[in-house]
């Protein structure tokens, strides 16, 4: 006779998850399975299913309730009371191991399940003494799994309206060390990317995702999930933000979505993804909760925003992007922690295909974007040097002939760099494949820097510089000074220019000019 010891229960509850908020995902995915079943049975119409989470920080209480099928009274003990004995199907249902319902035992004093099935005038209740379970687990005494289960579980029934159909999970007296479970803001942020909810309607590119999924014949599972009455959405947006003091400001934007299919050699689709194309100004800052490529199974996120980063040529590459990878193959099976897939041949192929795309396309995108930006900056630098020269020529004057000569050399060098940059950009433009990701990124960067305007201004200013031969010096307007005094001032100004920062030097020179006029 095989005896299952108490430690298995410890592994399935306290030791299963590193983040307490995972319990919401576990209970929500079970609710979503039942909503699907309720629609199939005609109990609900599409779009009527919902999951409501209610938290009360003062009472340290949580409720998670759906309006799906509920469980028949005759099946209640077997379906809810059994451990790891689910009748759900791998590849069809979101939950299938029959252990997720136990997760709440680690985080509260009492865990309670209440359910009623449509047409029955009874509700079935299972109450779990979670505090007692944890005490028995740490006792220096051997218990079997059955002994602990019998000691902490009680079943009861009560009257219910036969029109009611629901399943509710209640957690009483949440542990003080698990206060995050009662923090509505943190719970909402966690659920917005983990659970199978719709994109927020302000994410204007969401229609592209739905259209592409429809073309593939793939249904993106979405459900109405509310926290204290407010519906949860995936918080994607086209705006990328950065912290500027106490203010968040936009620094980049997603201009378009790119899509990619991942198939076997026989053409069978195993996964597909969308990724946002921006100017790739820098790694997306942490203030953008949506950053990073995420992997999803049944539209439930596996792991975190860094789950796929090891498939990049360099880990940091993951945080230049926003996007989602949807697993399609039934052979991509989430592991028990739901932080990744079980290891098998399909997972190996999945990783190989993603790694190839990340290396050949995505890595190149943000590297090429940086080169393009630098080439536009070289053109801006050239225009800046010319503008500085013209201002001194016509308004401020040069400190001396050496400064004038040095500025001319700087302009020549900047012009050479700008010309080379322009040639690279022209070559890239003619080599672009129409509507390719790289073409879109280049155009987006060009719009920011005003590509055509830069080109025209560079041509016009070059002609102006070559024709303008007039010499003007700072000391020219110092009529109060003798010629020898002007030479001394010129020398002083030269020293100031040499040792002081540029902006400070300009302020000093301007002040001296005012005093000496």
Short mmCIF file of C-alpha atoms in Angstrom, two decimals:
data_model
loop_
_atom_site.label_atom_id
_atom_site.label_comp_id
_atom_site.label_asym_id
_atom_site.label_seq_id
_atom_site.Cartn_x
_atom_site.Cartn_y
_atom_site.Cartn_z
CA UNK A 1 0.00 0.00 0.00
CA UNK A 2 1.37 3.40 -1.03
CA UNK A 3 1.03 6.18 1.56
CA UNK A 4 0.97 9.78 0.35
CA UNK A 5 2.55 11.93 3.06
CA UNK A 6 1.67 15.45 4.18
CA UNK A 7 4.56 17.07 2.32
CA UNK A 8 2.74 16.66 -0.98
CA UNK A 9 0.11 19.08 0.31
CA UNK A 10 2.82 21.52 1.34
CA UNK A 11 4.24 21.37 -2.21
CA UNK A 12 0.81 21.95 -3.75
CA UNK A 13 0.01 25.00 -1.59
CA UNK A 14 2.72 26.92 0.27
CA UNK A 15 5.56 25.75 -1.97
CA UNK A 16 3.84 26.01 -5.36
CA UNK A 17 4.03 29.73 -6.14
CA UNK A 18 6.54 32.50 -5.45
CA UNK A 19 3.99 35.30 -5.91
CA UNK A 20 0.83 35.21 -3.80
CA UNK A 21 -1.15 37.08 -6.50
CA UNK A 22 -0.97 33.92 -8.63
CA UNK A 23 -4.04 32.67 -6.74
CA UNK A 24 -6.17 35.13 -8.72
CA UNK A 25 -4.91 33.66 -11.98
CA UNK A 26 -5.64 30.11 -10.81
CA UNK A 27 -9.20 30.82 -9.75
CA UNK A 28 -9.92 33.00 -12.77
CA UNK A 29 -8.73 30.38 -15.25
CA UNK A 30 -11.03 27.80 -13.61
CA UNK A 31 -13.90 30.29 -13.85
CA UNK A 32 -13.17 30.92 -17.54
CA UNK A 33 -13.33 27.19 -18.28
CA UNK A 34 -16.76 27.04 -16.67
CA UNK A 35 -17.92 30.12 -18.58
CA UNK A 36 -16.96 28.35 -21.82
CA UNK A 37 -18.94 25.32 -20.70
CA UNK A 38 -21.93 27.46 -19.69
CA UNK A 39 -22.00 29.02 -23.18
CA UNK A 40 -21.74 25.58 -24.79
CA UNK A 41 -24.67 24.33 -22.65
CA UNK A 42 -26.76 27.41 -23.38
CA UNK A 43 -26.75 28.59 -19.77
CA UNK A 44 -25.00 31.80 -20.90
CA UNK A 45 -24.91 33.64 -24.20
CA UNK A 46 -21.51 34.76 -25.56
CA UNK A 47 -20.42 37.87 -23.69
CA UNK A 48 -22.60 37.26 -20.62
CA UNK A 49 -19.96 35.44 -18.56
CA UNK A 50 -18.13 37.37 -15.86
CA UNK A 51 -15.74 36.96 -12.95
CA UNK A 52 -16.06 39.37 -10.03
CA UNK A 53 -13.31 39.86 -7.47
CA UNK A 54 -14.10 41.69 -4.28
CA UNK A 55 -11.51 42.68 -1.69
CA UNK A 56 -12.04 44.18 1.76
CA UNK A 57 -8.78 45.34 3.30
CA UNK A 58 -10.35 46.06 6.71
CA UNK A 59 -11.87 42.59 7.03
CA UNK A 60 -8.90 41.01 5.22
CA UNK A 61 -11.36 39.24 2.97
CA UNK A 62 -11.38 38.20 -0.71
CA UNK A 63 -14.19 36.81 -2.87
CA UNK A 64 -13.83 35.50 -6.44
CA UNK A 65 -17.19 34.66 -8.00
CA UNK A 66 -18.29 33.68 -11.52
CA UNK A 67 -21.75 33.34 -13.05
CA UNK A 68 -20.95 30.16 -15.00
CA UNK A 69 -22.32 26.63 -14.64
CA UNK A 70 -21.64 26.03 -10.97
CA UNK A 71 -21.28 22.39 -9.87
CA UNK A 72 -24.14 19.93 -9.49
CA UNK A 73 -24.80 18.91 -5.88
CA UNK A 74 -24.25 15.23 -6.66
CA UNK A 75 -20.84 15.96 -8.21
CA UNK A 76 -19.65 18.53 -5.69
CA UNK A 77 -17.57 16.34 -3.33
CA UNK A 78 -15.84 14.55 -6.20
CA UNK A 79 -15.23 17.59 -8.41
CA UNK A 80 -14.19 20.06 -5.70
CA UNK A 81 -12.99 17.80 -2.88
CA UNK A 82 -10.68 15.55 -4.90
CA UNK A 83 -7.02 16.55 -5.24
CA UNK A 84 -5.20 16.43 -8.62
CA UNK A 85 -8.03 14.41 -10.11
CA UNK A 86 -9.47 16.80 -12.70
CA UNK A 87 -11.71 15.65 -15.55
CA UNK A 88 -10.56 18.54 -17.75
CA UNK A 89 -8.61 17.95 -20.98
CA UNK A 90 -5.03 19.01 -21.72
CA UNK A 91 -4.96 21.32 -24.73
CA UNK A 92 -8.66 22.12 -24.44
CA UNK A 93 -9.16 23.55 -20.97
CA UNK A 94 -7.17 26.33 -19.35
CA UNK A 95 -6.86 24.41 -16.08
CA UNK A 96 -6.45 20.66 -16.13
CA UNK A 97 -4.45 19.39 -13.16
CA UNK A 98 -7.01 19.84 -10.39
CA UNK A 99 -4.58 21.49 -7.97
CA UNK A 100 -5.15 25.21 -8.59
CA UNK A 101 -8.09 25.42 -6.19
CA UNK A 102 -5.73 24.52 -3.32
CA UNK A 103 -3.54 27.60 -3.78
CA UNK A 104 -5.63 29.77 -1.43
CA UNK A 105 -4.84 27.50 1.52
CA UNK A 106 -1.41 29.12 1.87
CA UNK A 107 -2.67 32.67 2.28
CA UNK A 108 -5.66 32.78 4.63
CA UNK A 109 -7.17 31.37 7.82
CA UNK A 110 -10.26 29.87 6.16
CA UNK A 111 -10.89 28.97 2.51
CA UNK A 112 -14.49 28.42 1.42
CA UNK A 113 -16.04 27.18 -1.84
CA UNK A 114 -19.75 27.75 -2.50
CA UNK A 115 -21.60 26.75 -5.66
CA UNK A 116 -25.04 26.22 -7.12
CA UNK A 117 -26.13 24.66 -10.41
CA UNK A 118 -28.96 26.05 -12.55
CA UNK A 119 -32.28 24.44 -11.66
CA UNK A 120 -31.18 23.11 -8.24
CA UNK A 121 -32.58 24.69 -5.08
CA UNK A 122 -29.45 23.93 -3.08
CA UNK A 123 -25.98 25.37 -2.76
CA UNK A 124 -23.03 23.16 -1.85
CA UNK A 125 -20.32 24.41 0.49
CA UNK A 126 -16.82 23.15 1.25
CA UNK A 127 -14.97 24.90 4.09
CA UNK A 128 -11.23 24.42 4.57
CA UNK A 129 -9.43 25.23 7.82
CA UNK A 130 -6.26 26.56 6.19
CA UNK A 131 -4.71 27.66 9.46
CA UNK A 132 -5.05 24.15 10.89
CA UNK A 133 -3.55 22.64 7.73
CA UNK A 134 -0.44 24.79 7.98
CA UNK A 135 -0.07 23.94 11.67
CA UNK A 136 -0.25 20.21 10.91
CA UNK A 137 2.29 20.56 8.12
CA UNK A 138 4.94 21.97 10.46
CA UNK A 139 4.24 19.56 13.34
CA UNK A 140 7.01 17.09 14.07
CA UNK A 141 4.63 14.26 13.31
CA UNK A 142 3.85 12.14 10.28
CA UNK A 143 0.46 12.65 8.68
CA UNK A 144 -0.90 11.17 5.52
CA UNK A 145 -2.54 13.41 2.95
CA UNK A 146 -5.92 11.82 3.76
CA UNK A 147 -5.49 12.48 7.49
CA UNK A 148 -4.86 16.17 6.96
CA UNK A 149 -7.63 16.50 4.39
CA UNK A 150 -10.18 14.82 6.67
CA UNK A 151 -9.11 17.06 9.56
CA UNK A 152 -9.51 20.38 7.73
CA UNK A 153 -12.46 19.86 5.36
CA UNK A 154 -16.17 20.12 6.15
CA UNK A 155 -19.08 19.89 3.72
CA UNK A 156 -22.51 21.45 4.08
CA UNK A 157 -25.51 22.57 2.04
CA UNK A 158 -28.07 25.34 2.20
CA UNK A 159 -31.12 26.49 0.28
CA UNK A 160 -30.65 28.48 -2.92
CA UNK A 161 -32.78 30.05 -5.65
CA UNK A 162 -32.97 27.48 -8.51
CA UNK A 163 -32.34 30.31 -11.01
CA UNK A 164 -28.87 30.89 -9.54
CA UNK A 165 -25.75 29.40 -11.11
CA UNK A 166 -22.30 30.36 -9.84
CA UNK A 167 -19.07 29.28 -8.18
CA UNK A 168 -17.55 31.41 -5.44
CA UNK A 169 -14.19 31.20 -3.70
CA UNK A 170 -13.89 33.07 -0.41
CA UNK A 171 -10.76 33.70 1.64
CA UNK A 172 -11.19 34.86 5.23
CA UNK A 173 -8.53 36.58 7.37
CA UNK A 174 -5.79 36.93 4.78
CA UNK A 175 -2.33 36.44 6.31
CA UNK A 176 -0.69 39.68 7.41
CA UNK A 177 2.40 38.86 5.32
CA UNK A 178 0.23 38.62 2.20
CA UNK A 179 -1.23 42.13 2.24
CA UNK A 180 -0.48 42.50 -1.50
CA UNK A 181 -3.54 40.33 -2.12
CA UNK A 182 -5.68 43.13 -0.69
CA UNK A 183 -3.93 45.97 -2.53
CA UNK A 184 -6.42 46.76 -5.29
CA UNK A 185 -3.92 48.75 -7.36
CA UNK A 186 -1.37 45.93 -7.38
CA UNK A 187 -4.02 43.30 -8.04
CA UNK A 188 -5.40 45.24 -10.99
CA UNK A 189 -1.91 45.76 -12.45
CA UNK A 190 -1.12 42.06 -12.10
CA UNK A 191 -4.39 40.89 -13.64
CA UNK A 192 -4.25 43.36 -16.54
CA UNK A 193 -1.51 41.36 -18.25
CA UNK A 194 -1.85 37.88 -16.75
CA UNK A 195 -5.53 37.10 -17.23
CA UNK A 196 -7.51 36.62 -20.50
CA UNK A 197 -9.13 40.06 -20.69
CA UNK A 198 -9.75 42.41 -23.66
CA UNK A 199 -7.38 45.14 -24.82
CA UNK A 200 -8.39 48.58 -23.61
CA UNK A 201 -10.28 50.40 -26.37
CA UNK A 202 -7.83 53.32 -26.25
CA UNK A 203 -5.21 50.95 -27.71
CA UNK A 204 -6.06 51.91 -31.28
CA UNK A 205 -3.98 49.12 -32.85
CA UNK A 206 -5.98 46.37 -31.16
CA UNK A 207 -8.19 45.98 -34.25
CA UNK A 208 -5.10 44.86 -36.20
CA UNK A 209 -4.58 42.04 -33.68
CA UNK A 210 -8.18 40.86 -33.89
CA UNK A 211 -8.11 41.00 -37.70
CA UNK A 212 -4.91 38.98 -37.89
CA UNK A 213 -6.16 36.38 -35.41
CA UNK A 214 -9.37 36.01 -37.40
CA UNK A 215 -7.36 35.48 -40.58
CA UNK A 216 -5.49 32.66 -38.84
CA UNK A 217 -8.74 31.17 -37.56
CA UNK A 218 -7.52 31.70 -34.00
CA UNK A 219 -9.92 32.80 -31.27
CA UNK A 220 -8.43 35.08 -28.63
CA UNK A 221 -10.23 34.09 -25.43
CA UNK A 222 -11.44 37.18 -23.58
CA UNK A 223 -13.60 37.48 -20.48
CA UNK A 224 -15.11 40.19 -18.33
CA UNK A 225 -13.11 40.30 -15.09
CA UNK A 226 -13.90 42.98 -12.52
CA UNK A 227 -12.13 44.04 -9.33
CA UNK A 228 -14.44 45.82 -6.90
CA UNK A 229 -16.77 46.59 -9.79
CA UNK A 230 -14.21 47.99 -12.24
CA UNK A 231 -13.46 45.92 -15.34
CA UNK A 232 -9.89 44.82 -16.06
CA UNK A 233 -8.30 45.40 -19.49
CA UNK A 234 -4.89 44.71 -20.99
CA UNK A 235 -3.16 48.04 -20.47
CA UNK A 236 -1.47 48.39 -23.84
CA UNK A 237 -1.05 51.81 -25.42
CA UNK A 238 0.79 53.28 -28.40
CA UNK A 239 2.61 55.80 -26.20
CA UNK A 240 5.95 54.98 -24.54
CA UNK A 241 6.73 57.05 -21.46
CA UNK A 242 9.73 58.03 -19.37
CA UNK A 243 10.09 59.62 -15.96
CA UNK A 244 11.02 63.29 -16.04
CA UNK A 245 11.26 64.42 -12.43
CA UNK A 246 7.83 63.80 -10.93
CA UNK A 247 6.15 63.77 -14.35
CA UNK A 248 5.70 61.04 -16.95
CA UNK A 249 6.21 62.24 -20.52
CA UNK A 250 5.95 60.58 -23.93
CA UNK A 251 9.30 59.91 -25.58
CA UNK A 252 8.39 57.42 -28.35
CA UNK A 253 5.35 55.75 -29.86
CA UNK A 254 4.31 52.49 -31.49
CA UNK A 255 3.50 53.37 -35.08
CA UNK A 256 2.56 49.92 -36.36
CA UNK A 257 2.28 46.26 -35.42
CA UNK A 258 4.25 43.50 -37.11
CA UNK A 259 2.97 39.91 -37.13
CA UNK A 260 4.85 36.61 -37.39
CA UNK A 261 3.72 32.98 -37.62
CA UNK A 262 5.77 30.06 -36.31
CA UNK A 263 5.09 26.75 -38.06
CA UNK A 264 6.43 23.22 -38.28
CA UNK A 265 8.15 22.03 -41.48
CA UNK A 266 4.74 20.64 -42.49
CA UNK A 267 3.19 24.08 -42.20
CA UNK A 268 1.30 23.43 -38.98
CA UNK A 269 0.91 26.61 -36.91
CA UNK A 270 2.33 26.22 -33.41
CA UNK A 271 2.39 29.90 -32.35
CA UNK A 272 2.01 33.45 -33.66
CA UNK A 273 2.91 36.87 -32.35
CA UNK A 274 2.47 40.61 -32.71
CA UNK A 275 5.19 43.12 -31.91
CA UNK A 276 5.08 46.91 -31.79
CA UNK A 277 7.33 48.95 -34.07
CA UNK A 278 8.62 52.22 -32.63
CA UNK A 279 11.70 54.38 -33.17
CA UNK A 280 13.49 52.22 -30.58
CA UNK A 281 14.88 55.30 -28.85
CA UNK A 282 16.12 53.17 -25.94
CA UNK A 283 15.19 50.24 -23.74
CA UNK A 284 11.60 50.80 -22.65
CA UNK A 285 11.65 52.12 -19.03
CA UNK A 286 9.99 50.17 -16.21
CA UNK A 287 7.28 52.81 -15.85
CA UNK A 288 5.74 51.19 -18.93
CA UNK A 289 4.04 48.13 -17.41
CA UNK A 290 3.45 46.70 -20.90
CA UNK A 291 7.15 46.45 -21.83
CA UNK A 292 8.72 43.17 -22.91
CA UNK A 293 7.49 40.31 -25.11
CA UNK A 294 5.05 38.03 -23.26
CA UNK A 295 4.04 34.45 -23.98
CA UNK A 296 0.39 33.43 -23.62
CA UNK A 297 -1.50 30.13 -23.60
CA UNK A 298 -5.30 30.40 -23.94
CA UNK A 299 -4.61 34.14 -23.61
CA UNK A 300 -3.25 33.59 -20.06
CA UNK A 301 0.27 34.87 -19.55
CA UNK A 302 2.95 32.33 -18.67
CA UNK A 303 5.72 33.66 -16.46
CA UNK A 304 6.54 37.37 -16.51
CA UNK A 305 7.70 40.08 -18.90
CA UNK A 306 11.18 38.48 -18.97
CA UNK A 307 10.16 34.89 -19.80
CA UNK A 308 11.40 35.12 -23.41
CA UNK A 309 14.46 37.32 -22.89
CA UNK A 310 16.92 34.41 -23.05
CA UNK A 311 15.88 33.80 -26.66
CA UNK A 312 17.32 37.17 -27.70
CA UNK A 313 20.90 37.60 -28.90
CA UNK A 314 21.32 39.75 -25.80
CA UNK A 315 18.88 39.77 -22.88
CA UNK A 316 18.38 43.51 -23.00
CA UNK A 317 16.83 43.15 -26.45
CA UNK A 318 13.55 41.99 -24.91
CA UNK A 319 12.91 45.41 -23.38
CA UNK A 320 13.10 47.31 -26.66
CA UNK A 321 9.78 45.71 -27.58
CA UNK A 322 6.11 45.43 -26.67
CA UNK A 323 4.21 42.39 -27.88
CA UNK A 324 2.63 38.99 -27.28
CA UNK A 325 3.34 35.44 -28.43
CA UNK A 326 0.23 33.23 -28.55
CA UNK A 327 0.80 29.48 -28.20
CA UNK A 328 -1.47 27.51 -30.57
CA UNK A 329 -0.20 23.92 -30.54
CA UNK A 330 -1.81 21.55 -28.03
CA UNK A 331 1.68 20.16 -27.47
CA UNK A 332 2.79 23.43 -25.87
CA UNK A 333 1.57 22.44 -22.41
CA UNK A 334 1.93 24.92 -19.50
CA UNK A 335 3.84 23.49 -16.54
CA UNK A 336 2.32 23.24 -13.06
CA UNK A 337 3.59 26.70 -12.03
CA UNK A 338 2.38 28.10 -15.36
CA UNK A 339 5.61 30.04 -15.77
CA UNK A 340 6.54 28.22 -19.01
CA UNK A 341 5.87 25.08 -21.05
CA UNK A 342 6.68 21.46 -20.27
CA UNK A 343 9.81 20.29 -22.04
CA UNK A 344 9.11 18.32 -25.22
CA UNK A 345 9.95 18.37 -28.95
CA UNK A 346 7.36 21.05 -29.72
CA UNK A 347 8.79 23.37 -27.06
CA UNK A 348 12.29 22.92 -28.51
CA UNK A 349 11.00 23.77 -31.99
CA UNK A 350 9.04 26.74 -30.58
CA UNK A 351 12.20 28.13 -28.98
CA UNK A 352 14.31 27.54 -32.10
CA UNK A 353 11.82 29.40 -34.31
CA UNK A 354 11.48 32.32 -31.89
CA UNK A 355 15.23 32.54 -31.40
CA UNK A 356 15.79 32.70 -35.16
CA UNK A 357 13.23 35.50 -35.56
CA UNK A 358 14.54 37.41 -32.55
CA UNK A 359 18.13 37.12 -33.87
CA UNK A 360 17.50 37.85 -37.55
CA UNK A 361 14.73 40.45 -37.38
CA UNK A 362 14.14 41.98 -33.95
CA UNK A 363 17.82 42.31 -32.97
CA UNK A 364 18.55 43.98 -36.30
CA UNK A 365 15.62 46.36 -35.88
CA UNK A 366 16.82 48.14 -32.77
CA UNK A 367 20.46 48.10 -33.90
CA UNK A 368 19.61 49.56 -37.32
CA UNK A 369 17.29 52.07 -35.68
CA UNK A 370 20.22 53.34 -33.61
CA UNK A 371 22.38 53.70 -36.73
CA UNK A 372 19.66 55.60 -38.56
CA UNK A 373 19.18 57.96 -35.60
CA UNK A 374 22.93 58.61 -35.42
CA UNK A 375 22.99 59.43 -39.15
CA UNK A 376 20.21 61.98 -38.73
CA UNK A 377 22.03 63.41 -35.71
CA UNK A 378 25.18 63.84 -37.85
CA UNK A 379 23.16 65.94 -40.25
CA UNK A 380 21.77 67.98 -37.36
CA UNK A 381 25.30 68.48 -36.01
CA UNK A 382 26.41 69.80 -39.38
CA UNK A 383 23.53 72.27 -39.51
CA UNK A 384 24.31 73.29 -35.93
CA UNK A 385 27.95 74.00 -36.76
CA UNK A 386 26.95 76.08 -39.77
CA UNK A 387 24.37 77.99 -37.72
CA UNK A 388 26.98 78.74 -35.05
CA UNK A 389 29.41 79.99 -37.69
CA UNK A 390 26.81 82.23 -39.34
CA UNK A 391 25.74 83.72 -36.03
CA UNK A 392 29.30 84.67 -35.15
CA UNK A 393 29.86 85.96 -38.67
CA UNK A 394 26.82 88.22 -38.69
CA UNK A 395 26.04 88.99 -35.03
CA UNK A 396 28.48 87.99 -32.29
CA UNK A 397 31.80 88.00 -34.08
CA UNK A 398 34.75 85.65 -33.71
CA UNK A 399 37.12 85.87 -30.78
CA UNK A 400 40.07 85.76 -33.17
CA UNK A 401 41.16 84.33 -36.50
CA UNK A 402 42.13 81.04 -34.86
CA UNK A 403 38.54 80.51 -33.66
CA UNK A 404 37.20 81.33 -37.13
CA UNK A 405 39.59 78.87 -38.73
CA UNK A 406 38.77 76.15 -36.20
CA UNK A 407 35.03 76.56 -36.79
CA UNK A 408 35.61 76.24 -40.53
CA UNK A 409 37.52 73.01 -39.95
CA UNK A 410 34.72 71.75 -37.69
CA UNK A 411 32.18 72.53 -40.42
CA UNK A 412 34.22 70.67 -43.02
CA UNK A 413 34.47 67.63 -40.75
CA UNK A 414 30.76 67.77 -39.86
CA UNK A 415 29.86 68.14 -43.55
CA UNK A 416 31.88 65.06 -44.44
CA UNK A 417 30.14 63.05 -41.70
CA UNK A 418 26.74 64.39 -42.77
CA UNK A 419 27.35 63.51 -46.43
CA UNK A 420 28.39 59.99 -45.54
CA UNK A 421 25.33 59.66 -43.29
CA UNK A 422 23.08 60.91 -46.11
CA UNK A 423 24.51 58.32 -48.51
CA UNK A 424 23.89 55.52 -46.00
CA UNK A 425 20.31 56.68 -45.50
CA UNK A 426 19.71 56.92 -49.26
CA UNK A 427 21.14 53.44 -49.72
CA UNK A 428 18.98 52.08 -46.90
CA UNK A 429 15.92 53.75 -48.41
CA UNK A 430 16.46 52.28 -51.88
CA UNK A 431 17.23 48.87 -50.38
CA UNK A 432 14.12 48.79 -48.18
CA UNK A 433 11.42 46.27 -48.92
CA UNK A 434 8.12 48.14 -49.11
CA UNK A 435 6.20 47.94 -45.80
CA UNK A 436 8.94 45.84 -44.15
CA UNK A 437 9.54 46.33 -40.39
CA UNK A 438 12.84 48.10 -41.07
CA UNK A 439 11.21 50.39 -43.63
CA UNK A 440 8.53 51.38 -41.10
CA UNK A 441 11.10 52.06 -38.38
CA UNK A 442 13.23 54.16 -40.73
CA UNK A 443 10.21 56.21 -41.82
CA UNK A 444 9.16 56.74 -38.21
CA UNK A 445 12.62 58.01 -37.29
CA UNK A 446 12.70 60.18 -40.42
CA UNK A 447 9.42 61.82 -39.42
CA UNK A 448 10.84 62.73 -36.02
CA UNK A 449 14.02 64.28 -37.44
CA UNK A 450 12.33 65.92 -40.46
CA UNK A 451 14.36 63.99 -43.01
CA UNK A 452 13.47 65.98 -46.14
CA UNK A 453 13.81 69.32 -44.38
CA UNK A 454 17.26 68.34 -43.10
CA UNK A 455 18.37 67.43 -46.61
CA UNK A 456 17.17 70.71 -48.15
CA UNK A 457 18.60 72.89 -45.38
CA UNK A 458 21.99 71.19 -45.68
CA UNK A 459 22.14 71.97 -49.42
CA UNK A 460 21.08 75.60 -48.98
CA UNK A 461 23.40 76.34 -46.05
CA UNK A 462 26.40 74.84 -47.84
CA UNK A 463 25.99 77.41 -50.64
CA UNK A 464 25.66 80.28 -48.12
CA UNK A 465 28.84 79.33 -46.28
CA UNK A 466 30.90 79.08 -49.43
CA UNK A 467 29.79 82.54 -50.63
CA UNK A 468 30.09 84.42 -47.31
CA UNK A 469 33.65 85.80 -46.93
CA UNK A 470 33.04 88.65 -44.47
CA UNK A 471 35.16 88.67 -41.30
CA UNK A 472 33.69 89.93 -38.03
CA UNK A 473 35.39 89.85 -34.60
CA UNK A 474 34.08 90.39 -31.09
CA UNK A 475 36.45 93.32 -30.54
CA UNK A 476 35.28 95.09 -33.73
CA UNK A 477 32.48 96.82 -31.85
CA UNK A 478 34.67 97.94 -28.92
CA UNK A 479 35.19 101.48 -30.20
CA UNK A 480 36.29 102.77 -26.79
CA UNK A 481 39.45 100.67 -26.89
CA UNK A 482 42.69 101.31 -28.70
CA UNK A 483 44.08 98.76 -31.15
CA UNK A 484 46.55 97.41 -28.57
CA UNK A 485 43.78 97.16 -25.94
CA UNK A 486 41.64 95.21 -28.37
CA UNK A 487 44.46 92.72 -28.86
CA UNK A 488 44.67 92.21 -25.09
CA UNK A 489 40.88 91.71 -24.82
CA UNK A 490 41.01 89.32 -27.76
CA UNK A 491 43.65 87.28 -25.94
CA UNK A 492 41.54 87.22 -22.76
CA UNK A 493 38.51 86.10 -24.73
CA UNK A 494 40.57 83.37 -26.32
CA UNK A 495 41.59 82.06 -22.88
CA UNK A 496 37.97 82.18 -21.66
CA UNK A 497 36.85 80.20 -24.73
CA UNK A 498 39.58 77.65 -24.15
CA UNK A 499 39.03 76.87 -20.45
CA UNK A 500 35.33 77.60 -19.77
CA UNK A 501 32.37 75.45 -20.81
CA UNK A 502 30.85 76.71 -24.05
CA UNK A 503 27.67 78.17 -22.57
CA UNK A 504 29.55 79.88 -19.72
CA UNK A 505 32.18 81.24 -22.13
CA UNK A 506 29.46 82.74 -24.33
CA UNK A 507 27.86 84.46 -21.33
CA UNK A 508 31.22 85.94 -20.23
CA UNK A 509 32.05 87.14 -23.74
CA UNK A 510 28.63 88.76 -24.15
CA UNK A 511 29.05 90.57 -20.81
CA UNK A 512 32.50 91.86 -21.80
CA UNK A 513 31.08 93.09 -25.13
CA UNK A 514 28.39 95.06 -23.31
CA UNK A 515 30.92 96.67 -20.96
CA UNK A 516 33.38 97.56 -23.72
CA UNK A 517 31.00 99.04 -26.31
#
